[in-house]
Coordinates of C-alpha atoms in Angstrom, one line a residue:
Chain T
M1 CA 203.1 112.2 142.2
A2 CA 199.4 112.3 141.0
T3 CA 200.2 113.5 137.7
R4 CA 203.3 111.3 137.0
R5 CA 201.3 108.1 138.0
F6 CA 198.3 109.0 136.0
L7 CA 200.7 109.8 132.7
R8 CA 201.8 106.5 133.4
A9 CA 198.7 104.9 133.4
L10 CA 197.6 106.5 130.2
C11 CA 200.6 105.7 128.2
R12 CA 200.1 102.1 129.5
H13 CA 196.5 102.0 128.2
A14 CA 197.4 103.9 125.0
A15 CA 200.5 101.0 124.4
A16 CA 197.8 98.4 125.4
G17 CA 195.4 99.8 121.9
A18 CA 192.7 101.6 123.8
D19 CA 191.2 104.3 121.6
L20 CA 190.1 107.6 122.6
V21 CA 186.5 106.4 123.8
S22 CA 187.9 103.6 126.2
L23 CA 190.7 106.2 127.4
R24 CA 188.1 109.0 128.0
R25 CA 185.9 106.7 129.7
H26 CA 189.1 105.6 132.0
F27 CA 190.2 109.3 133.1
G28 CA 187.3 111.1 132.6
A29 CA 187.4 114.6 131.3
V30 CA 190.6 115.9 131.6
T31 CA 191.2 119.5 130.3
S32 CA 194.8 119.7 131.6
I33 CA 196.9 121.4 128.7
R34 CA 199.4 118.3 129.4
S35 CA 197.2 115.2 129.0
R36 CA 195.4 117.2 126.0
S37 CA 198.8 117.4 124.1
I38 CA 199.4 113.7 125.0
I39 CA 196.1 112.4 123.9
R40 CA 196.2 114.4 120.2
P41 CA 198.8 112.6 119.2
A42 CA 198.4 109.7 120.8
I43 CA 195.0 109.4 118.6
E44 CA 197.2 110.4 115.1
Q45 CA 199.8 108.1 116.1
E46 CA 198.2 104.9 117.3
K47 CA 198.2 103.0 114.1
S48 CA 201.6 103.7 113.0
L49 CA 203.3 103.0 116.9
R50 CA 205.5 100.4 116.6
H51 CA 206.3 97.9 119.3
R52 CA 209.2 99.2 120.6
D53 CA 208.1 102.5 121.3
L54 CA 204.9 100.8 122.8
W55 CA 207.3 99.1 124.9
L56 CA 209.2 102.4 125.8
L57 CA 206.1 104.2 126.7
S58 CA 205.3 101.4 129.1
S59 CA 208.0 100.1 130.6
R60 CA 209.9 100.7 133.8
R61 CA 213.4 102.6 133.3
F62 CA 215.9 100.0 135.1
C63 CA 219.1 101.7 134.2
S64 CA 220.7 104.1 136.6
V65 CA 220.6 107.3 134.1
K66 CA 219.0 110.0 136.7
T67 CA 217.2 112.7 135.1
P68 CA 214.9 115.3 136.2
E69 CA 210.9 113.8 136.4
D70 CA 209.8 116.1 133.7
D71 CA 212.6 115.8 131.1
D72 CA 212.0 112.1 131.7
M73 CA 208.6 111.8 130.6
E74 CA 208.9 114.3 127.7
D75 CA 211.5 112.4 126.2
E76 CA 209.8 109.1 126.5
Y77 CA 206.9 111.1 124.7
E78 CA 209.2 112.3 121.9
E79 CA 210.6 108.7 121.2
G80 CA 207.3 107.1 121.3
E81 CA 205.0 109.4 118.8
G82 CA 207.9 111.0 116.6
G83 CA 207.2 114.6 117.1
G84 CA 204.7 115.2 119.7
D85 CA 203.8 118.7 121.2
V86 CA 206.4 119.4 123.8
D87 CA 207.2 122.8 124.2
E88 CA 210.1 124.1 125.4
V89 CA 212.8 121.4 125.1
S90 CA 212.0 120.3 121.4
D91 CA 213.7 123.3 119.8
G92 CA 216.4 123.0 121.5
E93 CA 217.2 119.5 121.2
M94 CA 216.3 119.2 117.4
A95 CA 218.3 122.5 116.4
A96 CA 221.8 121.8 115.1
G97 CA 223.2 121.0 118.6
S98 CA 225.5 123.8 118.6
R99 CA 223.7 125.8 120.8
P100 CA 222.7 123.8 123.8
H101 CA 221.7 126.2 126.1
K102 CA 218.8 127.9 124.6
R103 CA 216.7 128.3 127.5
E104 CA 213.9 130.9 127.3
Y105 CA 213.8 132.9 130.8
T106 CA 210.4 134.3 130.5
P107 CA 209.8 135.7 133.6
E108 CA 212.0 138.8 134.1
E109 CA 212.9 137.9 137.9
K110 CA 214.5 134.6 136.5
E111 CA 216.5 137.1 134.7
A112 CA 217.4 139.1 137.3
E113 CA 218.4 136.0 139.9
A114 CA 220.7 135.0 136.9
S115 CA 222.2 138.5 136.8
E116 CA 222.7 138.6 140.7
I117 CA 224.9 136.0 140.3
G118 CA 227.0 137.5 137.8
Y119 CA 226.7 140.8 140.1
K120 CA 225.0 143.0 137.7
V121 CA 221.8 144.4 137.4
I122 CA 220.5 145.6 134.3
G123 CA 219.0 149.0 133.7
P124 CA 217.2 151.0 130.8
L125 CA 218.8 151.7 127.6
E126 CA 220.8 154.6 126.9
R127 CA 219.2 157.5 125.3
S128 CA 220.4 161.1 125.4
D129 CA 221.7 160.6 128.6
R130 CA 224.9 162.7 129.5
V131 CA 226.8 159.4 131.1
F132 CA 230.4 159.9 130.0
K133 CA 231.7 162.5 132.7
A134 CA 234.9 163.8 133.1
Y135 CA 237.5 161.5 135.3
E136 CA 237.3 161.5 138.7
P137 CA 240.3 160.6 140.9
V138 CA 238.1 158.2 142.7
F139 CA 238.6 154.0 142.1
A140 CA 236.8 151.1 143.4
V141 CA 237.2 147.2 143.5
V142 CA 234.7 145.3 141.7
Q143 CA 233.8 141.7 141.7
I144 CA 232.2 140.2 138.3
G145 CA 231.6 136.4 138.4
S146 CA 235.1 135.3 139.8
H147 CA 237.1 138.2 138.7
Q148 CA 238.1 141.2 140.6
F149 CA 238.8 144.9 139.0
K150 CA 240.3 148.1 140.0
L151 CA 238.0 150.4 138.5
S152 CA 237.7 154.2 137.9
N153 CA 235.8 156.4 135.8
R154 CA 236.3 156.2 132.0
D155 CA 238.3 152.8 132.5
C156 CA 237.1 149.8 130.0
I157 CA 237.2 146.3 131.3
F158 CA 236.8 142.8 129.3
T159 CA 234.4 140.2 131.2
E160 CA 233.2 137.5 130.2
R161 CA 230.3 137.5 128.1
L162 CA 227.4 138.6 130.5
K163 CA 224.1 136.8 129.4
F164 CA 221.2 139.0 129.7
C165 CA 222.5 143.0 128.4
E166 CA 222.7 143.9 125.3
V167 CA 224.8 146.3 123.3
N168 CA 224.2 150.0 124.8
D169 CA 222.6 148.6 127.9
K170 CA 223.4 150.7 131.3
V171 CA 224.6 148.2 134.1
I172 CA 224.9 148.7 137.5
L173 CA 227.9 146.3 139.6
N174 CA 226.7 145.6 143.0
K175 CA 229.5 143.4 144.4
V176 CA 231.9 146.3 145.6
L177 CA 234.6 145.3 147.8
L178 CA 236.5 148.7 148.4
L179 CA 236.2 152.2 147.4
G180 CA 239.0 154.9 147.1
S181 CA 239.8 158.4 147.1
P182 CA 242.7 160.6 147.8
A183 CA 241.1 161.5 151.1
Q184 CA 239.4 158.4 152.2
T185 CA 239.4 154.5 151.8
I186 CA 236.3 152.1 153.0
V187 CA 237.0 148.7 152.9
G188 CA 234.0 146.5 152.8
R189 CA 233.2 143.1 154.7
P190 CA 233.3 141.6 152.3
I191 CA 231.0 144.3 150.7
V192 CA 230.2 147.9 150.8
P193 CA 226.4 148.1 151.0
E194 CA 224.7 150.4 149.1
A195 CA 227.5 151.5 146.9
S196 CA 227.4 150.7 143.0
V197 CA 229.6 151.1 140.1
H198 CA 227.6 152.2 136.8
A199 CA 228.9 151.4 133.4
V200 CA 227.9 150.6 129.8
V201 CA 228.0 147.8 127.7
E202 CA 230.1 148.5 124.4
E203 CA 230.6 145.4 122.7
H204 CA 230.3 141.8 122.8
A205 CA 232.7 140.3 121.1
L206 CA 234.8 137.2 120.5
D207 CA 238.3 137.1 121.6
A208 CA 241.5 136.2 119.0
K209 CA 241.4 132.4 118.6
V210 CA 243.4 130.5 120.7
I211 CA 244.6 127.0 119.1
I212 CA 244.9 124.2 121.8
F213 CA 247.2 121.6 120.4
K214 CA 247.6 118.2 122.6
K215 CA 250.4 115.8 121.3
K216 CA 251.7 112.6 122.9
R217 CA 254.8 111.6 120.8
R218 CA 255.7 108.4 119.8
K219 CA 252.2 107.3 120.7
N220 CA 250.4 108.5 117.2
Y221 CA 248.2 111.1 119.5
R222 CA 247.6 114.5 118.0
R223 CA 244.7 116.9 118.8
T224 CA 244.2 120.3 117.3
K225 CA 241.3 122.6 118.2
G226 CA 240.4 126.2 117.9
H227 CA 238.7 128.4 120.8
R228 CA 237.6 131.8 120.9
Q229 CA 236.2 133.2 124.2
E230 CA 233.2 135.2 124.1
L231 CA 233.7 138.8 125.8
T232 CA 232.1 141.5 126.6
K233 CA 233.6 145.2 127.2
L234 CA 232.3 147.5 129.9
R235 CA 233.1 151.7 130.0
I236 CA 233.2 152.7 133.8
T237 CA 230.5 155.6 133.8
D238 CA 230.1 156.7 137.5
I239 CA 231.2 155.2 140.9
R240 CA 229.0 155.8 143.8
G241 CA 229.2 155.2 147.6
I242 CA 232.2 157.6 148.4
E243 CA 232.7 161.3 148.6
K244 CA 234.3 162.7 145.8
P245 CA 236.8 165.4 145.8
E246 CA 236.0 168.4 143.9
I247 CA 238.9 170.8 143.5
P248 CA 241.2 169.5 140.7
I249 CA 238.8 170.5 137.6
T250 CA 238.5 174.2 138.7
K251 CA 242.0 174.7 139.6
E252 CA 243.8 173.9 136.6
K253 CA 242.3 175.9 134.1
P254 CA 243.1 178.9 135.2
V255 CA 246.8 177.8 135.5
K256 CA 246.8 176.7 131.5
V257 CA 245.1 179.6 130.4
A258 CA 247.8 182.0 132.0
L259 CA 250.4 179.8 131.0
K260 CA 249.3 179.8 127.4
Q261 CA 248.6 184.1 128.1
E262 CA 252.5 183.8 129.2
K263 CA 253.5 182.0 126.0
V264 CA 251.8 184.3 123.8
A265 CA 252.8 187.2 125.2
E266 CA 256.9 186.0 125.2
A267 CA 256.1 185.0 121.4
A268 CA 254.8 188.4 120.5
Chain L
M1 CA 228.8 147.6 119.1
A2 CA 228.7 151.1 120.3
L3 CA 231.7 153.3 121.2
R4 CA 230.0 155.9 123.8
G5 CA 226.6 155.0 122.3
V6 CA 227.7 155.6 118.8
W7 CA 226.7 152.2 116.6
Q8 CA 230.1 150.9 115.0
L9 CA 228.2 149.1 112.2
Q10 CA 227.6 151.1 109.4
K11 CA 227.0 149.1 106.1
L12 CA 225.9 145.3 106.1
V13 CA 226.0 143.8 102.6
V14 CA 224.4 140.4 102.1
S15 CA 225.7 139.2 99.3
Y16 CA 223.6 135.8 98.1
C17 CA 223.1 133.6 95.3
N18 CA 219.5 133.1 93.7
W19 CA 220.1 129.7 91.9
G20 CA 222.7 127.9 94.4
G21 CA 222.1 126.0 97.2
S22 CA 224.8 127.1 99.4
S23 CA 222.8 130.3 99.5
R24 CA 219.6 128.3 100.4
G25 CA 220.0 129.6 104.1
I26 CA 220.5 132.9 103.3
R27 CA 217.6 133.1 101.2
A28 CA 215.5 131.8 104.0
F29 CA 217.4 134.7 106.6
M30 CA 216.3 137.4 104.1
E31 CA 212.4 136.2 103.9
T32 CA 212.2 135.3 107.3
K33 CA 214.7 137.1 110.0
L34 CA 216.3 139.9 107.9
P35 CA 213.4 142.5 108.2
A36 CA 213.0 141.5 111.7
F37 CA 216.9 142.5 112.1
Q38 CA 216.6 145.9 110.1
E39 CA 213.5 147.1 112.2
K40 CA 215.6 146.8 115.4
N41 CA 218.8 148.4 114.1
P42 CA 217.3 151.4 112.1
Q43 CA 221.1 152.9 112.2
L44 CA 222.6 150.0 109.8
E45 CA 222.3 149.9 106.6
I46 CA 221.4 146.7 104.9
V47 CA 222.0 146.2 101.5
P48 CA 221.4 143.1 99.8
E49 CA 223.3 142.4 96.8
L50 CA 222.7 139.3 94.1
I51 CA 226.0 137.4 93.0
R52 CA 225.4 134.6 90.7
G53 CA 227.6 131.4 90.8
Q54 CA 229.4 132.4 94.0
H55 CA 228.9 131.5 97.6
P56 CA 226.9 133.6 99.9
H57 CA 229.0 136.1 102.4
L58 CA 227.9 139.1 104.6
K59 CA 230.7 142.0 104.6
A60 CA 230.4 144.5 107.5
F61 CA 232.0 147.9 107.2
C62 CA 232.8 149.7 110.1
K63 CA 233.0 153.3 111.4
N64 CA 236.8 153.4 111.3
K65 CA 237.2 151.7 107.7
N66 CA 237.1 148.5 108.4
Q67 CA 235.6 145.4 106.9
R68 CA 234.8 142.0 107.6
V69 CA 233.4 139.2 105.8
V70 CA 231.9 136.2 107.0
C71 CA 231.2 133.2 104.6
V72 CA 227.7 131.8 105.3
K73 CA 227.3 129.5 102.7
N74 CA 225.3 126.3 103.9
M75 CA 224.5 127.6 107.0
T76 CA 221.0 128.1 108.9
P77 CA 219.0 131.4 108.6
D78 CA 219.6 130.8 112.8
D79 CA 223.2 130.7 112.1
I80 CA 223.2 133.5 109.6
L81 CA 221.2 135.6 112.4
L82 CA 223.6 135.0 115.0
H83 CA 226.7 136.2 112.8
S84 CA 225.0 139.1 111.7
T85 CA 224.4 140.0 115.7
R86 CA 228.0 139.7 116.3
L87 CA 229.1 141.8 113.7
R88 CA 226.7 144.2 115.1
N89 CA 228.1 143.5 118.5
A90 CA 231.2 144.1 118.0
L91 CA 233.8 147.0 117.4
G92 CA 235.2 147.3 114.1
R93 CA 238.8 146.9 115.7
K94 CA 241.1 143.8 114.9
V95 CA 241.0 141.0 116.6
V96 CA 243.9 140.4 118.6
K97 CA 244.9 138.9 121.5
L98 CA 244.5 140.9 124.7
K99 CA 247.1 142.3 126.5
T100 CA 245.1 143.3 129.4
R101 CA 241.1 142.8 130.5
H102 CA 241.7 146.6 132.0
V103 CA 242.4 149.7 129.6
T104 CA 242.8 153.2 131.8
K105 CA 244.7 155.9 131.4
H106 CA 244.6 156.7 135.0
P107 CA 246.6 154.0 136.6
T108 CA 246.6 155.3 140.4
V109 CA 244.3 157.4 142.3
Q110 CA 246.0 157.6 145.8
G111 CA 249.9 157.1 144.0
T112 CA 251.4 154.4 143.8
W113 CA 253.4 152.1 146.5
S114 CA 256.9 152.3 147.2
T115 CA 259.2 150.7 150.2
D116 CA 260.0 154.7 150.6
L117 CA 256.0 155.2 151.1
K118 CA 255.3 156.6 154.9
F119 CA 251.5 156.8 156.0

């Protein structure tokens, strides 16, 4: 609140035509980054400030548009000074407008939080790990975002684009609702704690184009829009949290070998 | 784009014109962003190709012998980077509408349910 009042007062003084010296006298030696970024462009473009921009800087907003305080202040400065040093917002806004969601999740905690919403955790990249195992007769019901899947080892899944993982990343799906094997079933309420499903991101791709066609007959209204959904393909590698049966693999091989030997004997 | 850990995009041919205005973006991309992209993907073979008098495009050659051509005329370097990242991220498969979102070879673990089944 104090900073907001300070900034507004600063603007009013700058708009009224005060130079740097008088500004400094009023507000003392302010060393915060924010005020520095405001004072410098104010000095440079003091003379070029048009009347309309001065009004924008100094006037109160009477419109009912509710924006967060920070964005409000930064927008005002952009308009008035024609390119002041606003750190995050300018690049995203000035760009083509086709990528409005260019927020930078700089702290890794934020990434982790956002990925928790989608019930996935990013593991390290894969380097010579033997992750792709043989099929195990175990399944899990997992939720990713709002979609639920019944997964088994070596399955492939197409989900909505997972934002914070790249191709060849290991991903852990936390929200396991049910685990099952031929001998045992574990039902979660609603989640099975300490159960996880490991997967590898195989690709980030666009789905085939869907044409959205709107028409109102006899009203001269026709609209055509193309849409390609961004998908992520995950390959499931491991299901943890349930005892896996170990029997079937060892039994199959001797049976097959015996059959082959018999066939060879018959042929000969 | 990695099938079981193997990158699927083998070669990316960056075709541009050194005179035309539609190649301005791709020329800037080649100066600024292409070296970083090449370092991030050492497994990828990036070949710049000069085609005078034609619009610029990116050609992707995949391990399954599929080719994909993306025209990048009049695009900004950011957009071209996005397209090349998309080509690198995708498998070389044909873009068809998905039948199912879950592809599996073993649909059942505990056996298929039927009305006669008794627990």
